[in-house]
Structures are given as C-alpha cells and as structure tokens.
C-alpha cells in the first residue's frame, strides 16, 4: 500500500562523506538465528558477530565517525541459557585482551555503558585496563553497552540525583536535561544521530531510551553476522536522505 511506502529509501544515494552522522549506534541482533540457519550452536553466531563488530568499528573509524555505540549484552540477556552467557563473556574477554594490545596503536578508545560490577573480577579488571589506555588517547571511540538497559540507566540516574539532593548538593528543581544527563552511563556523549537495528526486528529492546529521542532509525533484515561495510553505507545514505526537524518546520 502506498501509505506505507518508505520515501527515504528511494532518495538514498551514495554516502556523502562531508555530512556523516557524528554518532552511530547499533543493536547487534540476529547472531542466534544466523547460527541456527547453518545448523550451528548459537555461540557460533556470537563469534562471527564479534568479528563483524571489529570490522564495522574499524570502518567507522576510517570513515571519520566520532562515536560508535553497540548493544552487546542487555540487562535482560541474563535470561539466556548459562552456556550461551558464558560464551558471550568468553568472547568479550578475548576481545578485551586483543584491544589492550592494539588500541593505542590504532588510536581507538573504548568505553563501557552499563553496570559492570556483576561481571567476573577478571573482566572488570580488563575493562579497567582498557579505560586507562583510552584515557591516554583522543581518537575514535567505541562504546560497548554491557549489562546495559535503558530503564536501569534511568532509574540509577534518578536514584543518584535523589541521593545528591538528600546530601544537600542540589535542590530538586535544579534538575534539567543537561544535569540529568550527567547521571547517565552516557554522560558526556552526544546523542546518537543514527540507530541501526539489523536482524529484522523493529523494536528498541531497552536501548538508549533517553538518548534516542531524536535519533533516526534504520531497520534492516540482514542478520548482524552478515552485516558488511556496504550495509553501513546504505544505512548512512538513508540517514542522509532524511530531513531532521526536531519538532520544527
Ligand atoms: C544479538 O543476537 C546478540 C545478543 C543479544 C547478545 P541474538 O543472540 O539476540 O540473535 P537472535 O536475535 O536470537 O537471532
Ligand atoms: C537486543 O537484542 C540486545 C542486544 C542486541 C544485546 P535481543 O535479542 O535481546 O532483543 P529482543 O529479545 O529480540 O527484544
Ligand atoms: Mg535477538
């Protein structure tokens, strides 16, 4: 039906490198289905998905994107079978060990959004090491959302602000958007301009609920392990064909 036709898809052309989104966020979805279609265990999909993350992060850096934020593990993903959770944490460990060796050379900063205190002490220590290295760098930044939930982030922010009010640091009417954002995991980051969800689902799944207020969304059927640079180019081109109005005219 014409009513549901996407206009922007028809207008999207090649990527305009002079008008790139500053911040791209990705809900890396579809690893399990990718594996299932091949008769493989779900963890095989996560392994390929982790490699795709490396490729896409490097590509974003080369394009000149300032920030890439990826949803790697949600506050709800603990519901999955233990062996799948263990496999994801194992991949994370491997990735962090590799990052510690290469991030300074590549000038890639890493930041984690989410409550890491429930991760193993070993993973927390590796994350702390990548944070320390990141503090010495000034290049492209990849933000990895880990044990992240948008509602969890908002509740923590509200609790922290309330605690500061009790401590006499603020009066409750001091709270505005700028102050509230300082309590979020994403404090100091610009909002995402473009949020991409591969994997065929058209939902937000508790990702960046505050920060997505004026993001442009691109949903694609491609499963994350099949996601290539060309898919990112297509999403950026679609973004560039849109007209952001922010409530204006
Ligand atoms: C995304 O892929 C990765 C995580 C949520 C950790 P899924 O594992 O959700 O893959 P599908 O959606 O089941 O195919
Ligand atoms: C969102 O994917 C979380 C991540 C990609 C880490 P899910 O697969 O968990 O989302 P639902 O369950 O389909 O909403
Ligand atoms: Mg999924």
Tab-separated table of C-alpha atoms and ligand atoms in Angstrom:
chain	number	residue	atom	x	y	z
A	1	UNK	CA	0.000	0.000	0.000
A	2	UNK	CA	1.401	3.416	-0.967
A	3	UNK	CA	0.593	4.635	2.518
A	4	UNK	CA	3.387	2.510	3.977
A	5	UNK	CA	5.986	3.141	1.304
A	6	UNK	CA	9.329	4.434	2.574
A	7	UNK	CA	10.159	7.673	0.754
A	8	UNK	CA	13.681	7.894	2.099
A	9	UNK	CA	14.704	4.526	0.621
A	10	UNK	CA	14.056	5.854	-2.858
A	11	UNK	CA	16.083	9.001	-2.273
A	12	UNK	CA	19.135	7.407	-0.635
A	13	UNK	CA	22.262	7.668	-2.793
A	14	UNK	CA	25.956	7.089	-2.091
A	15	UNK	CA	27.430	8.178	1.252
A	16	UNK	CA	28.245	11.878	1.470
A	17	UNK	CA	31.480	11.912	3.447
A	18	UNK	CA	31.081	15.596	4.299
A	19	UNK	CA	27.833	15.072	6.211
A	20	UNK	CA	28.372	11.953	8.250
A	21	UNK	CA	26.479	11.209	11.444
A	22	UNK	CA	28.730	12.025	14.391
A	23	UNK	CA	27.409	9.160	16.482
A	24	UNK	CA	26.058	5.839	15.183
A	25	UNK	CA	24.516	3.226	17.478
A	26	UNK	CA	23.865	-0.398	16.535
A	27	UNK	CA	21.651	-3.055	18.103
A	28	UNK	CA	23.758	-6.047	17.042
A	29	UNK	CA	20.925	-8.547	16.612
A	30	UNK	CA	20.461	-11.820	14.750
A	31	UNK	CA	23.506	-13.839	15.824
A	32	UNK	CA	21.430	-16.758	17.097
A	33	UNK	CA	19.250	-17.035	14.000
A	34	UNK	CA	22.315	-16.780	11.756
A	35	UNK	CA	23.811	-19.791	13.531
A	36	UNK	CA	20.555	-21.751	13.621
A	37	UNK	CA	20.118	-21.391	9.851
A	38	UNK	CA	23.504	-23.044	9.455
A	39	UNK	CA	22.780	-25.819	11.936
A	40	UNK	CA	25.376	-24.344	14.312
A	41	UNK	CA	25.121	-23.582	18.048
A	42	UNK	CA	24.052	-20.008	18.862
A	43	UNK	CA	27.502	-19.225	20.213
A	44	UNK	CA	28.927	-19.682	16.720
A	45	UNK	CA	26.778	-16.707	15.687
A	46	UNK	CA	28.122	-14.618	18.558
A	47	UNK	CA	31.682	-15.449	17.492
A	48	UNK	CA	31.103	-14.213	13.952
A	49	UNK	CA	29.137	-11.249	15.361
A	50	UNK	CA	32.172	-10.214	17.417
A	51	UNK	CA	34.315	-10.258	14.271
A	52	UNK	CA	31.748	-8.143	12.445
A	53	UNK	CA	31.897	-5.647	15.313
A	54	UNK	CA	35.681	-5.316	14.816
A	55	UNK	CA	35.261	-4.792	11.072
A	56	UNK	CA	32.465	-2.233	11.415
A	57	UNK	CA	34.222	-0.327	14.217
A	58	UNK	CA	37.374	-0.036	12.094
A	59	UNK	CA	35.282	1.066	9.133
A	60	UNK	CA	33.520	3.744	11.210
A	61	UNK	CA	36.902	4.997	12.370
A	62	UNK	CA	38.212	5.118	8.783
A	63	UNK	CA	35.094	6.958	7.584
A	64	UNK	CA	35.559	9.612	10.255
A	65	UNK	CA	32.611	8.772	12.505
A	66	UNK	CA	33.415	10.042	16.027
A	67	UNK	CA	31.391	7.561	18.106
A	68	UNK	CA	30.034	4.057	17.560
A	69	UNK	CA	27.864	2.627	20.345
A	70	UNK	CA	26.957	-1.051	20.208
A	71	UNK	CA	24.468	-3.041	22.231
A	72	UNK	CA	26.433	-6.152	23.194
A	73	UNK	CA	24.548	-7.539	26.208
A	74	UNK	CA	21.341	-6.263	27.778
A	75	UNK	CA	20.089	-6.404	31.362
A	76	UNK	CA	17.534	-8.895	30.013
A	77	UNK	CA	20.050	-11.158	28.254
A	78	UNK	CA	20.881	-12.898	31.571
A	79	UNK	CA	17.674	-14.887	30.945
A	80	UNK	CA	19.527	-16.911	28.306
A	81	UNK	CA	20.984	-20.381	28.933
A	82	UNK	CA	24.150	-20.259	31.042
A	83	UNK	CA	26.344	-21.758	28.317
A	84	UNK	CA	25.309	-19.002	25.893
A	85	UNK	CA	26.009	-16.293	28.500
A	86	UNK	CA	29.383	-17.916	29.243
A	87	UNK	CA	30.231	-17.993	25.532
A	88	UNK	CA	29.438	-14.268	25.171
A	89	UNK	CA	31.560	-13.413	28.236
A	90	UNK	CA	34.379	-15.562	26.831
A	91	UNK	CA	34.271	-13.627	23.551
A	92	UNK	CA	34.318	-10.399	25.498
A	93	UNK	CA	37.420	-11.476	27.379
A	94	UNK	CA	39.156	-12.358	24.147
A	95	UNK	CA	38.174	-9.045	22.601
A	96	UNK	CA	39.423	-7.032	25.601
A	97	UNK	CA	42.765	-8.856	25.656
A	98	UNK	CA	43.202	-8.100	21.976
A	99	UNK	CA	42.096	-4.476	22.430
A	100	UNK	CA	44.619	-3.932	25.218
A	101	UNK	CA	47.364	-4.872	22.738
A	102	UNK	CA	46.120	-2.859	19.766
A	103	UNK	CA	44.018	0.140	20.823
A	104	UNK	CA	46.920	2.550	21.424
A	105	UNK	CA	48.431	1.744	18.021
A	106	UNK	CA	45.028	2.157	16.332
A	107	UNK	CA	44.061	5.192	18.475
A	108	UNK	CA	40.711	3.578	19.322
A	109	UNK	CA	39.144	4.446	22.663
A	110	UNK	CA	36.772	2.026	24.362
A	111	UNK	CA	34.114	2.931	26.894
A	112	UNK	CA	31.556	0.707	28.595
A	113	UNK	CA	27.971	1.681	29.288
A	114	UNK	CA	26.171	-0.459	31.846
A	115	UNK	CA	26.708	-1.884	35.308
A	116	UNK	CA	29.926	-3.873	35.078
A	117	UNK	CA	30.032	-4.754	38.793
A	118	UNK	CA	28.185	-8.028	38.165
A	119	UNK	CA	30.814	-9.220	35.667
A	120	UNK	CA	33.651	-11.506	36.732
A	121	UNK	CA	36.540	-9.731	38.543
A	122	UNK	CA	38.761	-10.718	35.621
A	123	UNK	CA	36.516	-8.988	33.064
A	124	UNK	CA	36.187	-5.938	35.307
A	125	UNK	CA	39.950	-5.725	35.558
A	126	UNK	CA	40.357	-5.988	31.775
A	127	UNK	CA	37.711	-3.283	31.284
A	128	UNK	CA	39.564	-1.056	33.771
A	129	UNK	CA	42.773	-1.574	31.803
A	130	UNK	CA	41.108	-0.563	28.528
A	131	UNK	CA	39.651	2.513	30.294
A	132	UNK	CA	43.124	3.506	31.480
A	133	UNK	CA	44.539	3.153	27.960
A	134	UNK	CA	41.570	5.067	26.490
A	135	UNK	CA	42.292	7.989	28.820
A	136	UNK	CA	45.648	8.465	27.047
A	137	UNK	CA	44.065	8.546	23.554
A	138	UNK	CA	41.952	11.055	21.639
A	139	UNK	CA	40.715	9.165	18.561
A	140	UNK	CA	37.544	7.378	17.529
A	141	UNK	CA	35.530	5.992	20.447
A	142	UNK	CA	33.619	2.712	20.549
A	143	UNK	CA	31.085	2.445	23.370
A	144	UNK	CA	30.118	-1.083	24.339
A	145	UNK	CA	26.798	-1.467	26.139
A	146	UNK	CA	27.241	-4.347	28.512
A	147	UNK	CA	24.706	-5.391	31.106
A	148	UNK	CA	23.013	-2.262	29.822
A	149	UNK	CA	19.311	-1.427	29.996
A	150	UNK	CA	17.766	1.950	29.253
A	151	UNK	CA	15.331	1.681	32.166
A	152	UNK	CA	18.103	0.579	34.514
A	153	UNK	CA	20.163	3.593	33.410
A	154	UNK	CA	17.261	6.000	34.022
A	155	UNK	CA	16.443	4.510	37.432
A	156	UNK	CA	20.075	4.736	38.542
A	157	UNK	CA	20.242	8.334	37.382
A	158	UNK	CA	17.079	9.180	39.344
A	159	UNK	CA	18.435	7.451	42.451
A	160	UNK	CA	21.806	9.212	42.225
A	161	UNK	CA	20.198	12.614	41.791
A	162	UNK	CA	17.865	11.935	44.727
A	163	UNK	CA	20.874	10.937	46.842
A	164	UNK	CA	22.640	14.193	45.900
A	165	UNK	CA	19.530	16.132	46.935
A	166	UNK	CA	19.474	14.336	50.288
A	167	UNK	CA	23.170	15.243	50.677
A	168	UNK	CA	22.292	18.885	50.062
A	169	UNK	CA	24.246	19.110	46.797
A	170	UNK	CA	21.144	20.113	44.795
A	171	UNK	CA	17.566	21.302	45.269
A	172	UNK	CA	15.148	19.130	43.272
A	173	UNK	CA	14.238	21.992	40.928
A	174	UNK	CA	17.886	22.207	39.802
A	175	UNK	CA	17.235	19.184	37.597
A	176	UNK	CA	17.159	19.915	33.877
A	177	UNK	CA	18.147	17.795	30.855
A	178	UNK	CA	21.808	18.808	30.997
A	179	UNK	CA	22.148	17.965	34.676
A	180	UNK	CA	20.173	14.730	34.314
A	181	UNK	CA	22.481	13.559	31.532
A	182	UNK	CA	25.481	13.812	33.849
A	183	UNK	CA	23.967	10.923	35.836
A	184	UNK	CA	23.581	8.612	32.823
A	185	UNK	CA	26.093	5.938	31.771
A	186	UNK	CA	26.417	8.005	28.577
A	187	UNK	CA	27.414	11.221	30.400
A	188	UNK	CA	29.394	13.474	28.087
A	189	UNK	CA	28.468	11.613	24.878
A	190	UNK	CA	26.434	13.324	22.175
A	191	UNK	CA	23.101	11.625	21.441
A	192	UNK	CA	23.178	9.045	18.636
A	193	UNK	CA	22.234	10.542	15.272
A	194	UNK	CA	21.526	7.175	13.672
A	195	UNK	CA	20.439	3.916	15.319
A	196	UNK	CA	20.681	0.802	13.150
A	197	UNK	CA	18.977	-2.478	14.030
A	198	UNK	CA	19.896	-5.434	11.843
A	199	UNK	CA	18.160	-8.771	12.371
A	200	UNK	CA	14.651	-7.965	11.169
A	201	UNK	CA	13.048	-6.862	14.460
A	202	UNK	CA	11.586	-3.382	14.638
A	203	UNK	CA	11.850	-2.545	18.319
A	204	UNK	CA	14.208	-0.734	20.696
A	205	UNK	CA	14.608	-3.562	23.271
A	206	UNK	CA	15.513	-1.174	26.120
A	207	UNK	CA	18.385	0.522	24.256
A	208	UNK	CA	19.325	4.190	24.840
A	209	UNK	CA	15.780	5.196	25.843
A	210	UNK	CA	16.741	8.732	26.871
A	211	UNK	CA	19.339	9.273	24.166
A	212	UNK	CA	17.224	8.093	21.202
A	213	UNK	CA	14.762	10.999	21.481
A	214	UNK	CA	15.666	12.463	18.073
A	215	UNK	CA	17.708	9.649	16.542
A	216	UNK	CA	16.964	8.425	13.031
A	217	UNK	CA	16.217	4.692	12.918
A	218	UNK	CA	17.197	2.262	10.188
A	219	UNK	CA	15.903	-1.310	10.485
A	220	UNK	CA	17.323	-3.962	8.204
A	221	UNK	CA	16.593	-7.633	7.606
A	222	UNK	CA	20.303	-8.504	7.363
A	223	UNK	CA	21.423	-10.544	10.361
A	224	UNK	CA	24.330	-8.989	12.253
A	225	UNK	CA	26.874	-11.719	11.319
A	226	UNK	CA	26.102	-10.951	7.641
A	227	UNK	CA	26.398	-7.172	8.123
A	228	UNK	CA	29.034	-5.656	5.820
A	229	UNK	CA	30.516	-2.206	5.222
A	230	UNK	CA	28.038	-1.847	2.345
A	231	UNK	CA	25.142	-2.249	4.781
A	232	UNK	CA	26.573	0.535	6.922
A	233	UNK	CA	26.981	2.700	3.813
A	234	UNK	CA	23.348	2.038	2.893
A	235	UNK	CA	22.151	2.967	6.389
A	236	UNK	CA	24.208	6.174	6.381
A	237	UNK	CA	22.909	7.076	2.926
A	238	UNK	CA	19.345	6.540	4.113
A	239	UNK	CA	20.068	8.725	7.148
A	240	UNK	CA	21.474	11.424	4.888
A	241	UNK	CA	18.323	11.388	2.753
A	242	UNK	CA	16.151	12.227	5.761
A	243	UNK	CA	15.131	15.643	6.995
A	244	UNK	CA	15.588	16.067	10.743
A	245	UNK	CA	13.185	18.648	12.082
A	246	UNK	CA	13.456	18.260	15.868
A	247	UNK	CA	9.872	19.423	16.187
A	248	UNK	CA	10.393	22.474	13.988
A	249	UNK	CA	9.350	23.032	10.400
B	1	LIG	C1	22.238	-10.496	19.465
B	1	LIG	O1	21.893	-11.650	18.752
B	1	LIG	C2	23.316	-10.723	20.485
B	1	LIG	C3	22.858	-10.653	21.881
B	1	LIG	C4	21.651	-10.325	22.256
B	1	LIG	C5	23.825	-10.976	22.905
B	1	LIG	P1	20.831	-12.662	19.324
B	1	LIG	O2	21.544	-13.679	20.150
B	1	LIG	O3	19.731	-11.955	20.012
B	1	LIG	O4	20.325	-13.340	17.999
B	1	LIG	P2	18.830	-13.740	17.658
B	1	LIG	O5	18.017	-12.487	17.770
B	1	LIG	O6	18.430	-14.772	18.642
B	1	LIG	O7	18.909	-14.247	16.263
B	2	LIG	C1	18.817	-6.721	21.965
B	2	LIG	O1	18.608	-7.916	21.322
B	2	LIG	C2	20.030	-6.809	22.829
B	2	LIG	C3	21.303	-6.899	22.140
B	2	LIG	C4	21.491	-6.892	20.851
B	2	LIG	C5	22.460	-7.008	23.004
B	2	LIG	P1	17.643	-9.037	21.924
B	2	LIG	O2	17.736	-10.186	21.004
B	2	LIG	O3	17.995	-9.293	23.342
B	2	LIG	O4	16.235	-8.320	21.860
B	2	LIG	P2	14.777	-8.968	21.824
B	2	LIG	O5	14.727	-10.027	22.876
B	2	LIG	O6	14.597	-9.540	20.457
B	2	LIG	O7	13.856	-7.822	22.055
B	3	LIG	MG1	17.963	-11.186	19.328
